PDB file of C-alpha atoms and ligand atoms in Angstrom:
ATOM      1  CA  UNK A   1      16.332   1.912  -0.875  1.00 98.00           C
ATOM      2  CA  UNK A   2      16.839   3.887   1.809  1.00 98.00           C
ATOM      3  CA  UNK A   3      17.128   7.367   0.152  1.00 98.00           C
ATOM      4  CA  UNK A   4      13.962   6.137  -1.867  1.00 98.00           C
ATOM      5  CA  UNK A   5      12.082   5.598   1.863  1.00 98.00           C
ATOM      6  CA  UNK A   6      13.166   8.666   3.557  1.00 98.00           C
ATOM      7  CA  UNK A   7      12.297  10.417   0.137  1.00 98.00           C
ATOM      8  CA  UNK A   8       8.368   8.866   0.558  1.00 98.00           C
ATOM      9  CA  UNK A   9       8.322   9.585   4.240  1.00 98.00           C
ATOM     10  CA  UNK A  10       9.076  13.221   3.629  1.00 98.00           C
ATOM     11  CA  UNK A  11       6.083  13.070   0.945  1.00 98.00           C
ATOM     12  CA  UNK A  12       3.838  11.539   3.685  1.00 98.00           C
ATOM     13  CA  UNK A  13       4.733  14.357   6.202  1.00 98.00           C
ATOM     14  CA  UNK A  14       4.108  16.947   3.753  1.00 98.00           C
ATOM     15  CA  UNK A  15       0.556  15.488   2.731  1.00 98.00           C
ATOM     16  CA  UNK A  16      -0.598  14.658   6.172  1.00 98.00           C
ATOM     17  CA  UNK A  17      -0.511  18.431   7.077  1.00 98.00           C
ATOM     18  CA  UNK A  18      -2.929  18.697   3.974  1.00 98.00           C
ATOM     19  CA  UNK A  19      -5.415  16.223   5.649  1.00 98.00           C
ATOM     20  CA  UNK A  20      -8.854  17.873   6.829  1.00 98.00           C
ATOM     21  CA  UNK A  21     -12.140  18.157   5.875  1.00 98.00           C
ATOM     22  CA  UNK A  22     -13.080  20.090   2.770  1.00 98.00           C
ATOM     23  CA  UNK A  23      -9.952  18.432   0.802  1.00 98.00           C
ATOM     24  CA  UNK A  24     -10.808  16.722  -2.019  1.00 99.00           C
ATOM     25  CA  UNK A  25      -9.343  13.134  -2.793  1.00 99.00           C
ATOM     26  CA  UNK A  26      -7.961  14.896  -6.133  1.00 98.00           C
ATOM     27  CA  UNK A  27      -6.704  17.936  -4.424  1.00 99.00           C
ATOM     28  CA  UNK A  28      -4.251  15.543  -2.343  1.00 99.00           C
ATOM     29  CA  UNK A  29      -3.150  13.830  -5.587  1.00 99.00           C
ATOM     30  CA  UNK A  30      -1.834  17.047  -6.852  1.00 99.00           C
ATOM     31  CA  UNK A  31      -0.130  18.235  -3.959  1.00 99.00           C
ATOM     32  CA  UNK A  32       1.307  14.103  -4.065  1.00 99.00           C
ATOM     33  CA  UNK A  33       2.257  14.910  -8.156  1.00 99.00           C
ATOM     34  CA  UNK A  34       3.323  18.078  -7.528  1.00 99.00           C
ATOM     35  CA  UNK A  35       5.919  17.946  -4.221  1.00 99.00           C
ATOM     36  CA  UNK A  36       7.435  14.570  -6.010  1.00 99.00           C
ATOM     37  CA  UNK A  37       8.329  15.973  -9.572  1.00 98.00           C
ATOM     38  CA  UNK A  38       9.391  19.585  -7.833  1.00 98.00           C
ATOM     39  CA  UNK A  39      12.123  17.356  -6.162  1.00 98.00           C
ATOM     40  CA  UNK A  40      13.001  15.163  -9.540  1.00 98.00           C
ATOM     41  CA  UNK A  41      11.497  12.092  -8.683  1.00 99.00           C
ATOM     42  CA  UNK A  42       8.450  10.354  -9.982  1.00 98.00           C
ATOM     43  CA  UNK A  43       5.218   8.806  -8.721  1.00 99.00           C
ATOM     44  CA  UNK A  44       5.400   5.234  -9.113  1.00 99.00           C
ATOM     45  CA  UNK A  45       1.230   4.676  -8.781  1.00 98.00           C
ATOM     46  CA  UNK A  46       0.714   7.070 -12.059  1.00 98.00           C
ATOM     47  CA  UNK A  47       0.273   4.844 -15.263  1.00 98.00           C
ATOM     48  CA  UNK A  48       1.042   1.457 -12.994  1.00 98.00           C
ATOM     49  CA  UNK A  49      -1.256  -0.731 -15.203  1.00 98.00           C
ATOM     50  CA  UNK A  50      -3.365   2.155 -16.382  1.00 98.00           C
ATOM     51  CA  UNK A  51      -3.934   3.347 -12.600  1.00 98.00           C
ATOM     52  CA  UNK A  52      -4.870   7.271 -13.365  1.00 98.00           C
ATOM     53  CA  UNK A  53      -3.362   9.123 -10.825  1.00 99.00           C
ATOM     54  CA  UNK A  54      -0.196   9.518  -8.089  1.00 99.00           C
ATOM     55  CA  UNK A  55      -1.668   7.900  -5.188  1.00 99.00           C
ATOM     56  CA  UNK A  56      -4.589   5.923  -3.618  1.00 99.00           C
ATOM     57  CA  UNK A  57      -6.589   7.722  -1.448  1.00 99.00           C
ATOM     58  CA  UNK A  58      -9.315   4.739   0.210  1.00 99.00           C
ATOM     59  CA  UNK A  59     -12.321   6.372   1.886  1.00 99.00           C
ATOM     60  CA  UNK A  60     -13.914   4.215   4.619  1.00 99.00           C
ATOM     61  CA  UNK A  61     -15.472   1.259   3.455  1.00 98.00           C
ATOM     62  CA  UNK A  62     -13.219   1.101   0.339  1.00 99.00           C
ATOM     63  CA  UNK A  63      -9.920  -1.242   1.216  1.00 99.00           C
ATOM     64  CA  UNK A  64      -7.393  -0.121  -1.253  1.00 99.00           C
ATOM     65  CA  UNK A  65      -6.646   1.068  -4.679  1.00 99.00           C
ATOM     66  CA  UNK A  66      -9.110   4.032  -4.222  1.00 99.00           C
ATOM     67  CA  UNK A  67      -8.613   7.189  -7.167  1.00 99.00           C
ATOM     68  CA  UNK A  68      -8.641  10.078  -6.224  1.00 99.00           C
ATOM     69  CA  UNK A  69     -11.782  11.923  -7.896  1.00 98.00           C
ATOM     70  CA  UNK A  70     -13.740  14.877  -6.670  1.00 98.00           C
ATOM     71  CA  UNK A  71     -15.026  13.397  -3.417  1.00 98.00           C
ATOM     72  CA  UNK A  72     -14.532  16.069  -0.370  1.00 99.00           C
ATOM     73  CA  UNK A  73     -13.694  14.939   2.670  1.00 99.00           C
ATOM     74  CA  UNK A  74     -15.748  15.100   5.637  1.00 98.00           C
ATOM     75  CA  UNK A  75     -15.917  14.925   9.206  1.00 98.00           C
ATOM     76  CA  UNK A  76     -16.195  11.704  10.494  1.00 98.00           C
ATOM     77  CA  UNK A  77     -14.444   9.981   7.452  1.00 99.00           C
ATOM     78  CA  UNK A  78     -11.676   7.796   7.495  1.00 99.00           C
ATOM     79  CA  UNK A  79      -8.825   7.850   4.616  1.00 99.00           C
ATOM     80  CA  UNK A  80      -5.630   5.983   3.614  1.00 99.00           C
ATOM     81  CA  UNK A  81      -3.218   7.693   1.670  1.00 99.00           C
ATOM     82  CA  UNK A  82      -0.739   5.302   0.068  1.00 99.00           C
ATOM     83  CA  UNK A  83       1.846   6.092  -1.725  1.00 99.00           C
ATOM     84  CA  UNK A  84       4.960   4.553  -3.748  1.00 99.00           C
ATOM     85  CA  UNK A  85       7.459   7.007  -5.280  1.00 99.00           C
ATOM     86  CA  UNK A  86      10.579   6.118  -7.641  1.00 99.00           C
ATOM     87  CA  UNK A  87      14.281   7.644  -6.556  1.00 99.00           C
ATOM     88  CA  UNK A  88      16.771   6.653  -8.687  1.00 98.00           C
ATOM     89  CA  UNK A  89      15.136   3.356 -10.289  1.00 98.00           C
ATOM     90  CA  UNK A  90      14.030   2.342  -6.521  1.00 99.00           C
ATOM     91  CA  UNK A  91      10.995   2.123  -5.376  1.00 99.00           C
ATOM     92  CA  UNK A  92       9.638   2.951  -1.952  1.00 99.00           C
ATOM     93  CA  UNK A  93       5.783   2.093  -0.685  1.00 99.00           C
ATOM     94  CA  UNK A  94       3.799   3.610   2.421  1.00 99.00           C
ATOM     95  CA  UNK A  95       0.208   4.468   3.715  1.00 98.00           C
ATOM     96  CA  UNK A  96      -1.737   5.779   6.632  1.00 98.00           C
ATOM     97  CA  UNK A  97      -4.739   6.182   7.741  1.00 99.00           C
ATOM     98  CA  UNK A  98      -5.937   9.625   8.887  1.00 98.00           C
ATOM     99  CA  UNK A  99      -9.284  10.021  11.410  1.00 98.00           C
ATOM    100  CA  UNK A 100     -10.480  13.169   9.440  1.00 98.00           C
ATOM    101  CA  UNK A 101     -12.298  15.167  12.687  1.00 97.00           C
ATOM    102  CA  UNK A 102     -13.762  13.459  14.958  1.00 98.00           C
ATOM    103  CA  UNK A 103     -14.668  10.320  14.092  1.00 98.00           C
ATOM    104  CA  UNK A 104     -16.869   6.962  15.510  1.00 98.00           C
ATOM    105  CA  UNK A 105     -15.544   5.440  18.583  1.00 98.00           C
ATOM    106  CA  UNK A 106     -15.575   2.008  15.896  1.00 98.00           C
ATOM    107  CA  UNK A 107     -13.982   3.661  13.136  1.00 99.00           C
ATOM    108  CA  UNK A 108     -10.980   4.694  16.012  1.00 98.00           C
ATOM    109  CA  UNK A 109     -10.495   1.265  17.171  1.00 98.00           C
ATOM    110  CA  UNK A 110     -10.198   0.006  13.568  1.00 99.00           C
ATOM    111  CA  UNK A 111      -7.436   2.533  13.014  1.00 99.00           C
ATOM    112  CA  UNK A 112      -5.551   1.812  16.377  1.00 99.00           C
ATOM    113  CA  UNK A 113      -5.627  -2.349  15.244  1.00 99.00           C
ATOM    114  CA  UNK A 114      -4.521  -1.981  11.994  1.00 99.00           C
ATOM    115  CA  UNK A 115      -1.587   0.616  12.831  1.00 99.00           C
ATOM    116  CA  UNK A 116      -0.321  -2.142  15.605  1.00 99.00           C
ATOM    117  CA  UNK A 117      -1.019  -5.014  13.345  1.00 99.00           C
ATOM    118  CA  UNK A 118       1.775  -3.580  10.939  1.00 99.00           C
ATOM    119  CA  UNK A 119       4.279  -2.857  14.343  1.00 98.00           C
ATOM    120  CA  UNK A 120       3.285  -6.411  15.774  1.00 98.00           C
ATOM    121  CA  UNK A 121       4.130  -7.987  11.508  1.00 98.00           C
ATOM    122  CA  UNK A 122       7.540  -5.505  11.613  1.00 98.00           C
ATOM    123  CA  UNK A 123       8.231  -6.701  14.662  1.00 98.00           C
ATOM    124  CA  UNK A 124       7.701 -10.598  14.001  1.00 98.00           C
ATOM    125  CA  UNK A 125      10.497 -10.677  11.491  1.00 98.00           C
ATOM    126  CA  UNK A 126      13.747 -11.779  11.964  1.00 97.00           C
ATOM    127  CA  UNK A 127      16.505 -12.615   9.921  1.00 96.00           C
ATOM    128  CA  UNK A 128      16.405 -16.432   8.734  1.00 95.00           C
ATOM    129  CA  UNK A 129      12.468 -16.078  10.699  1.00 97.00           C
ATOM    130  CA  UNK A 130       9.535 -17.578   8.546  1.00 98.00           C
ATOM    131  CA  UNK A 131       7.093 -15.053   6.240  1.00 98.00           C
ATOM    132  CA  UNK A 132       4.052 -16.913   8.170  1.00 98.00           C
ATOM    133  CA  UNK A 133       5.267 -14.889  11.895  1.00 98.00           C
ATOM    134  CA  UNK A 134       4.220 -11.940  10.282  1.00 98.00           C
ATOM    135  CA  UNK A 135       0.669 -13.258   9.276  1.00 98.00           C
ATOM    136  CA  UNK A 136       0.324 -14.846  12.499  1.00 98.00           C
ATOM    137  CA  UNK A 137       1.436 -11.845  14.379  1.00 98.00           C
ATOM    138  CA  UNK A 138      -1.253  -9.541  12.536  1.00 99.00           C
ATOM    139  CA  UNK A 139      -4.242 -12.161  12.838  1.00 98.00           C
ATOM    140  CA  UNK A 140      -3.938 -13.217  15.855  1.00 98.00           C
ATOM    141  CA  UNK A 141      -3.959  -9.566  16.754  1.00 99.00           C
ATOM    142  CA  UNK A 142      -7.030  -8.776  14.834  1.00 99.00           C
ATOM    143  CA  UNK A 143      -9.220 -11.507  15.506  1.00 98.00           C
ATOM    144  CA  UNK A 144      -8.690 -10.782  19.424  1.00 98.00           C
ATOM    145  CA  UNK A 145     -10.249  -6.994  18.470  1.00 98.00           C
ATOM    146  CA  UNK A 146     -12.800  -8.459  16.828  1.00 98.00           C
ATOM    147  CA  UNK A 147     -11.800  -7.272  13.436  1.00 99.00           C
ATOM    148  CA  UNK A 148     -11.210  -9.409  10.034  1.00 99.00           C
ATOM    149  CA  UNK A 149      -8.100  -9.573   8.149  1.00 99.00           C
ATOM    150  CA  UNK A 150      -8.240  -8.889   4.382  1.00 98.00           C
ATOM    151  CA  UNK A 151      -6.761 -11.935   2.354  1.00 98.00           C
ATOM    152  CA  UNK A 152      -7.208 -10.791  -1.342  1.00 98.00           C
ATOM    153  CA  UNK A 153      -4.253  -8.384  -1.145  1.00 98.00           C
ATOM    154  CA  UNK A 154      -0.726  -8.752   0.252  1.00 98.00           C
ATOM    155  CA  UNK A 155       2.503  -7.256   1.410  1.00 98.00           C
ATOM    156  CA  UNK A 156       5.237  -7.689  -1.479  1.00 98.00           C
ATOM    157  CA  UNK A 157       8.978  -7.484  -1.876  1.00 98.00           C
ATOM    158  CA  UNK A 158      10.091  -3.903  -2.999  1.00 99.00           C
ATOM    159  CA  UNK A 159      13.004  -3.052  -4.631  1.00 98.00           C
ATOM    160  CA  UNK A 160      13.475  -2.299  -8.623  1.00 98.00           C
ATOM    161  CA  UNK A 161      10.041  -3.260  -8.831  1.00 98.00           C
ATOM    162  CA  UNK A 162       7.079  -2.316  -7.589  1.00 98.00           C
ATOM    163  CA  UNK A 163       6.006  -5.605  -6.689  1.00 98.00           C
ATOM    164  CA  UNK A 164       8.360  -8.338  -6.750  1.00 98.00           C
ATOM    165  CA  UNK A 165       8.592 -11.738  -4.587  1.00 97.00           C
ATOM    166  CA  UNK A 166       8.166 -12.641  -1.767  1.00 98.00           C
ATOM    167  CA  UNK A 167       4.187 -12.286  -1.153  1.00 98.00           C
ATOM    168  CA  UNK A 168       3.881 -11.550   2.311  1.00 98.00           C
ATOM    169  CA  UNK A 169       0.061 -12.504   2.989  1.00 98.00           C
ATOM    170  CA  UNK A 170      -1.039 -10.751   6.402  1.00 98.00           C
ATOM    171  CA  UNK A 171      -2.475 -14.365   7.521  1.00 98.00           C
ATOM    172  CA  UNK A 172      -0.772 -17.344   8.325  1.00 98.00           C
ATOM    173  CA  UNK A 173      -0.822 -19.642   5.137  1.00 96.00           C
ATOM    174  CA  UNK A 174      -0.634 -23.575   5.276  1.00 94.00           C
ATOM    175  CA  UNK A 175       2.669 -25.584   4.021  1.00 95.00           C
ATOM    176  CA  UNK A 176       4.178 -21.828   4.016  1.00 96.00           C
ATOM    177  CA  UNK A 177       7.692 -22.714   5.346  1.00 96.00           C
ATOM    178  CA  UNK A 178       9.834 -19.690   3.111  1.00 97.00           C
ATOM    179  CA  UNK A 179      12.019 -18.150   5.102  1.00 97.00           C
ATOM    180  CA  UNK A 180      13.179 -14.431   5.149  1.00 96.00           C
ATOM    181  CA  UNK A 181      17.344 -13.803   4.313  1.00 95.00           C
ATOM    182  CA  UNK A 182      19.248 -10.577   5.423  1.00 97.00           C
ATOM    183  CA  UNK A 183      19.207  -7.790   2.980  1.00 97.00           C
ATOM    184  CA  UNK A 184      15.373  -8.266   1.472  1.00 98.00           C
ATOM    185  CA  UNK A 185      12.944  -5.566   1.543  1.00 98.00           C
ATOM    186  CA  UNK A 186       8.953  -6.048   1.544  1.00 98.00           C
ATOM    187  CA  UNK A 187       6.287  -4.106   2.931  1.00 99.00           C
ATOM    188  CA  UNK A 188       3.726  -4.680   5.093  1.00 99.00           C
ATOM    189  CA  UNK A 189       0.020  -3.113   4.502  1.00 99.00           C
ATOM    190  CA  UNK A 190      -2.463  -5.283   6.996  1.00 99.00           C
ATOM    191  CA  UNK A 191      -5.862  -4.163   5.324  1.00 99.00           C
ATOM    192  CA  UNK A 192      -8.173  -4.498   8.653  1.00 99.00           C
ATOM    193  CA  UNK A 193     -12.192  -4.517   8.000  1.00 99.00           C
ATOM    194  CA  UNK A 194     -14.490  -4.227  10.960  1.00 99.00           C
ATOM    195  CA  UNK A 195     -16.698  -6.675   9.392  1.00 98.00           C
ATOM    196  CA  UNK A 196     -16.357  -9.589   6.422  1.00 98.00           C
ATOM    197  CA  UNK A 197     -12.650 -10.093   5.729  1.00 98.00           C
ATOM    198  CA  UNK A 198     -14.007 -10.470   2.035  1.00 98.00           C
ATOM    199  CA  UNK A 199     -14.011  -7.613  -0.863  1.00 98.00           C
ATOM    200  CA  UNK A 200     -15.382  -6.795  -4.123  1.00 98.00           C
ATOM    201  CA  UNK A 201     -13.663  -5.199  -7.091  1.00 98.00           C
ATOM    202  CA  UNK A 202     -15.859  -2.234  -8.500  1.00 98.00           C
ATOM    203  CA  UNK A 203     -15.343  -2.963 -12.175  1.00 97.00           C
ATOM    204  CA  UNK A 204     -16.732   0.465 -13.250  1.00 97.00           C
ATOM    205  CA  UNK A 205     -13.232   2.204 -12.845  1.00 98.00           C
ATOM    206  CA  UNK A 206     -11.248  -1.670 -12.337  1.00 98.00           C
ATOM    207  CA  UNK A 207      -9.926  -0.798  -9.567  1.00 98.00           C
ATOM    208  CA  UNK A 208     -11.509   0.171  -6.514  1.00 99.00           C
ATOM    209  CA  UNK A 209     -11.769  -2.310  -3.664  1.00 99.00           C
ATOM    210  CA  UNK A 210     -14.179  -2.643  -1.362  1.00 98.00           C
ATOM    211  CA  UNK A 211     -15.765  -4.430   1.758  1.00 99.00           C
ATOM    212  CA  UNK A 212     -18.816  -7.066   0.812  1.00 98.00           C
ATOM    213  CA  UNK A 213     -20.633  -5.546   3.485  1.00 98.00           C
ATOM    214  CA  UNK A 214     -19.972  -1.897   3.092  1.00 98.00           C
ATOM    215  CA  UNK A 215     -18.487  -1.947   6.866  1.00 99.00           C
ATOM    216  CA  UNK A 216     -15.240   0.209   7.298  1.00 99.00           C
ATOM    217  CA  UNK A 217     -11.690  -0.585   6.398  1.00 99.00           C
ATOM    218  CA  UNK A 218      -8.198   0.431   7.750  1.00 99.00           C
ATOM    219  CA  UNK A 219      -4.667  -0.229   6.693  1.00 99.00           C
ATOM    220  CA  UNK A 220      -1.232   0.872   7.553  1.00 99.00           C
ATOM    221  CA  UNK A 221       2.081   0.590   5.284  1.00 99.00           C
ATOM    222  CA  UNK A 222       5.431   0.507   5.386  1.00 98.00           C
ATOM    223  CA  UNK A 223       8.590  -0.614   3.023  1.00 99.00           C
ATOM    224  CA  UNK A 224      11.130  -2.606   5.469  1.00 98.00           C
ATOM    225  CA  UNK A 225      14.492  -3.827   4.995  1.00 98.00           C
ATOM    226  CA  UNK A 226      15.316  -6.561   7.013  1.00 98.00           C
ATOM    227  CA  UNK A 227      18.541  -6.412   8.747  1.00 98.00           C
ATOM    228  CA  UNK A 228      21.245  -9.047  10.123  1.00 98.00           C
ATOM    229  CA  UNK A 229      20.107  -7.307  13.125  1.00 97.00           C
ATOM    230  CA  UNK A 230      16.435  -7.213  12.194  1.00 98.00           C
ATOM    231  CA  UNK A 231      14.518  -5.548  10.659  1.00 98.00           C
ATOM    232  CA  UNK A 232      14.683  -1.571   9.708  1.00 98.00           C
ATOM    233  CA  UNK A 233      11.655   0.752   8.565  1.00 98.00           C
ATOM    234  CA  UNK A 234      13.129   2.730   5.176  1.00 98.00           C
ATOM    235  CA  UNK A 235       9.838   4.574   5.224  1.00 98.00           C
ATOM    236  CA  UNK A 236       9.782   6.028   9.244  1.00 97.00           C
ATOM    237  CA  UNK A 237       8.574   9.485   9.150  1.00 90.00           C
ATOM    238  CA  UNK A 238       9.765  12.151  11.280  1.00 85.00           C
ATOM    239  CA  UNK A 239       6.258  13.981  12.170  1.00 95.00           C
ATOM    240  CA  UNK A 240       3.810  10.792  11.644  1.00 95.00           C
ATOM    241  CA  UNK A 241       2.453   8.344  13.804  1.00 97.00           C
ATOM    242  CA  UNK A 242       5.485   6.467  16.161  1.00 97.00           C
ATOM    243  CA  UNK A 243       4.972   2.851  17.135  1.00 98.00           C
ATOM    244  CA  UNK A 244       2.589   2.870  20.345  1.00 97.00           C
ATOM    245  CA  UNK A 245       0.844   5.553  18.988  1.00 98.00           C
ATOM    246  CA  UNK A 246      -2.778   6.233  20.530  1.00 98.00           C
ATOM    247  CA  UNK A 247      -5.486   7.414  17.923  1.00 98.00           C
TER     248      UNK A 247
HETATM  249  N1  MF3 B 301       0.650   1.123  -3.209  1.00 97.90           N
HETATM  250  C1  MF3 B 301      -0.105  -0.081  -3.416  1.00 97.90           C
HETATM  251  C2  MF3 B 301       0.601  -1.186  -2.657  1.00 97.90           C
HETATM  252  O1  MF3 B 301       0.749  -1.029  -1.481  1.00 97.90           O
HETATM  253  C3  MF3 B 301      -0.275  -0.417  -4.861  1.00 97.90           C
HETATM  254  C4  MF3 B 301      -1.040   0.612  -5.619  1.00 97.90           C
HETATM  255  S1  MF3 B 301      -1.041   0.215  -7.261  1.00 97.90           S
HETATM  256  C5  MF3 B 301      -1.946   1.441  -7.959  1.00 97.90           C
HETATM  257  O2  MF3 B 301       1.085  -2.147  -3.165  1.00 97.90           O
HETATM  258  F1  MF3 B 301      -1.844   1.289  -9.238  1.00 97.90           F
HETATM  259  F2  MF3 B 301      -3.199   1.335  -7.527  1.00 97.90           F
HETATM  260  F3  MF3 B 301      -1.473   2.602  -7.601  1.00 97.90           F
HETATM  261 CO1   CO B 302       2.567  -2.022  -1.129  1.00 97.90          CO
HETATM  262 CO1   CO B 303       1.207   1.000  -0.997  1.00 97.90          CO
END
């Protein structure tokens, strides 16, 4: 797991130089495609339930799940780039938002919330600690912004799989009392809308998510394994954004 993060976090350094406007959305899958195979490994997103390409690339108000198409980016826009790649039978998960230009004074202060709701949900867990810090951690956080937390879509344990228990909902959920052991890994991907918490799936391609209201939408990944001494990000790049980080 942890040659499959650092593997992902090298991907995410490589595409983030790639990020401007002018790119499209399908331009940044390829170089995703191309810089995974050219190193032997494979891109996990890429015929995951019929999903069409090698990574999700979510445009403002869309939440998650986004294909990449022919859309060119453009000043002022905000996109998440997530992406999952397969080393070795393991799989490792990240994303990031990137402020393309300058953008809206709102659409900053979304970013900056939902990049320290995933440090304040990393930093909530501890060994033998209870999945519902995390969601606490990230709503309370949210709410005092101003900002909704999306409920329809989850953190997940990471491993073999793609998805695999525990859910790790980015709320606090009633009569939740599971506990996190040493030595699981999960990731956590608070989806932060500046508006309605709720979304709508766009059944024309089945599978991009959106915002009811059409209002932007953030979100930050990454794939942690939790240590006996806490818990360790697999997917920590180099030449991205460090916790404390000021958009
Ligand atoms: N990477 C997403 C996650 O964080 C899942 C994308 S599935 C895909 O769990 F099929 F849309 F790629
Ligand atoms: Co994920
Ligand atoms: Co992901």
């Amino acid at each position: 797991m942890r040659r499959a993060g650092r593997f992902n976090a090298q991907l995410m350094d490589f595409v983030r130089q790639h990020v401007r406007p002018g790119i499209t959305t399908e331009e940044i899958d390829r170089l995703v495609y191309e810089y995974t195979v050219d190193h032997g490994h494979r891109p996990a997103c890429l015929g995951y339930r019929g999903f069409p390409k090698s990574c999700c690339t979510s445009v403002n108000e869309v939440v998650c799940h986004g294909i990449p198409g022919p859309y060119v980016l453009r000043e002022g826009d905000i996109i998440n780039i997530d992406l999952t790649t397969i080393v070795d039978g393991w799989y490792a998960d990240q994303s990031e938002t990137f402020l393309v230009g300058e953008v809206s004074e709102e659409a900053r202060r979304l970013v900056q919330c939902a990049f320290d709701c995933m440090w304040l949900g990393i930093e909530a867990c501890r060994p033998g600690g209870r999945i519902n810090d995390i969601g606490r951690a990230i709503q309370q956080h949210a709410q005092s912004q101003g900002f909704a937390v999306v409920q329809e879509y989850q953190g997940h344990g990471i491993g073999r799989q793609f998805h695999q228990p525990p859910d790790i909902p980015h709320f606090p959920r009633p009569r939740n009392t599971e506990r996190l052991e040493p030595g699981v890994c999960f990731t956590i991907e608070p989806m932060i809308n500046a508006g309605d918490w709720r979304t709508w799936l766009d059944r024309r391609d089945g599978w991009t998510v959106r915002t009811v209201d059409g209002k932007l939408s953030a979100q930050f990944e990454h794939t942690i394994l939790l240590t006996e001494e806490g818990p360790e990000v697999l997917t920590l790049t180099q030449h991205g954004p460090q916790k404390g980080h000021r958009f």
